[in-house]
Short mmCIF file of C-alpha atoms and ligand atoms in Angstrom, two decimals:
data_model
loop_
_atom_site.label_atom_id
_atom_site.label_comp_id
_atom_site.label_asym_id
_atom_site.label_seq_id
_atom_site.Cartn_x
_atom_site.Cartn_y
_atom_site.Cartn_z
CA MET A 29 -13.30 -5.15 6.39
CA PRO A 30 -10.38 -6.44 4.36
CA SER A 31 -6.81 -5.43 4.76
CA CYS A 32 -4.38 -6.49 2.09
CA ASN A 33 -2.87 -9.31 4.13
CA GLU A 34 -6.31 -10.91 4.50
CA MET A 35 -7.21 -10.78 0.82
CA LYS A 36 -6.54 -14.11 -0.86
CA LYS A 37 -6.06 -14.93 -4.49
CA GLY A 38 -9.34 -15.57 -6.28
CA GLU A 39 -11.52 -13.84 -3.74
CA VAL A 40 -13.97 -11.20 -4.96
CA TYR A 41 -14.70 -8.11 -2.91
CA ALA A 42 -17.73 -5.95 -3.60
CA CYS A 43 -18.89 -2.46 -2.75
CA GLY A 44 -22.44 -2.45 -1.44
CA GLU A 45 -22.96 1.13 -2.54
CA CYS A 46 -21.98 1.26 -6.20
CA GLY A 47 -21.66 -2.42 -7.06
CA LEU A 48 -17.97 -2.35 -7.88
CA GLU A 49 -16.37 -5.77 -7.60
CA LEU A 50 -12.65 -6.41 -7.25
CA LYS A 51 -10.96 -9.78 -7.68
CA VAL A 52 -7.62 -10.59 -6.11
CA VAL A 53 -5.21 -11.85 -8.75
CA LYS A 54 -2.06 -11.62 -6.68
CA GLU A 55 -1.56 -11.59 -2.92
CA CYS A 56 0.87 -9.17 -1.40
CA LYS A 57 2.58 -12.01 0.44
CA ASP A 58 3.41 -13.54 -2.92
CA ALA A 59 4.79 -10.31 -4.28
CA ALA A 60 6.75 -9.07 -1.29
CA GLU A 61 9.96 -10.78 -0.39
CA ASN A 62 8.79 -10.70 3.19
CA ALA A 63 5.15 -10.10 4.08
CA GLU A 64 6.27 -8.76 7.43
CA THR A 65 7.59 -5.75 5.61
CA CYS A 66 4.24 -4.90 4.05
CA ALA A 67 4.42 -1.14 4.22
CA CYS A 68 0.84 -0.54 5.31
CA CYS A 69 0.84 -3.04 8.15
CA GLY A 70 3.64 -1.72 10.29
CA GLU A 71 1.06 -0.58 12.79
CA GLU A 72 -2.32 -2.25 13.14
CA ASP A 73 -4.22 0.98 13.49
CA ILE A 74 -3.19 2.16 10.08
CA CYS A 75 -3.24 -1.16 8.27
CA CYS A 76 -4.77 -0.62 4.87
CA ASP A 77 -8.52 -1.00 4.69
CA ILE A 78 -9.80 -1.32 1.18
CA THR A 79 -12.75 1.00 0.82
CA CYS A 80 -15.06 2.27 -1.91
CA CYS A 81 -17.72 4.95 -1.63
CA GLY A 82 -16.50 5.48 1.91
CA GLU A 83 -17.47 1.96 2.95
CA PRO A 84 -15.27 -1.09 3.45
CA LEU A 85 -15.46 -3.63 0.68
CA VAL A 86 -17.06 -6.94 1.67
CA ILE A 87 -16.06 -10.37 0.45
CA LYS A 88 -18.48 -11.82 -2.06
CA LYS A 89 -19.35 -15.47 -1.51
ZN1 ZN B 130 -18.34 1.95 -4.43
#
């Protein structure tokens, strides 16, 4: 399951339930001055998981 720090520019993530597809156009590490400060990744347990329909999105090859 993707967290924002693992999602790379150009990758497409899909929801297996509804068919939604999301493409990464900008990585958080490129936007933040310091990726270490990414607000959702201060603690691993609560690092952001990108979900849809209650399921984690999966990378589309
Ligand atoms: Zn969905």
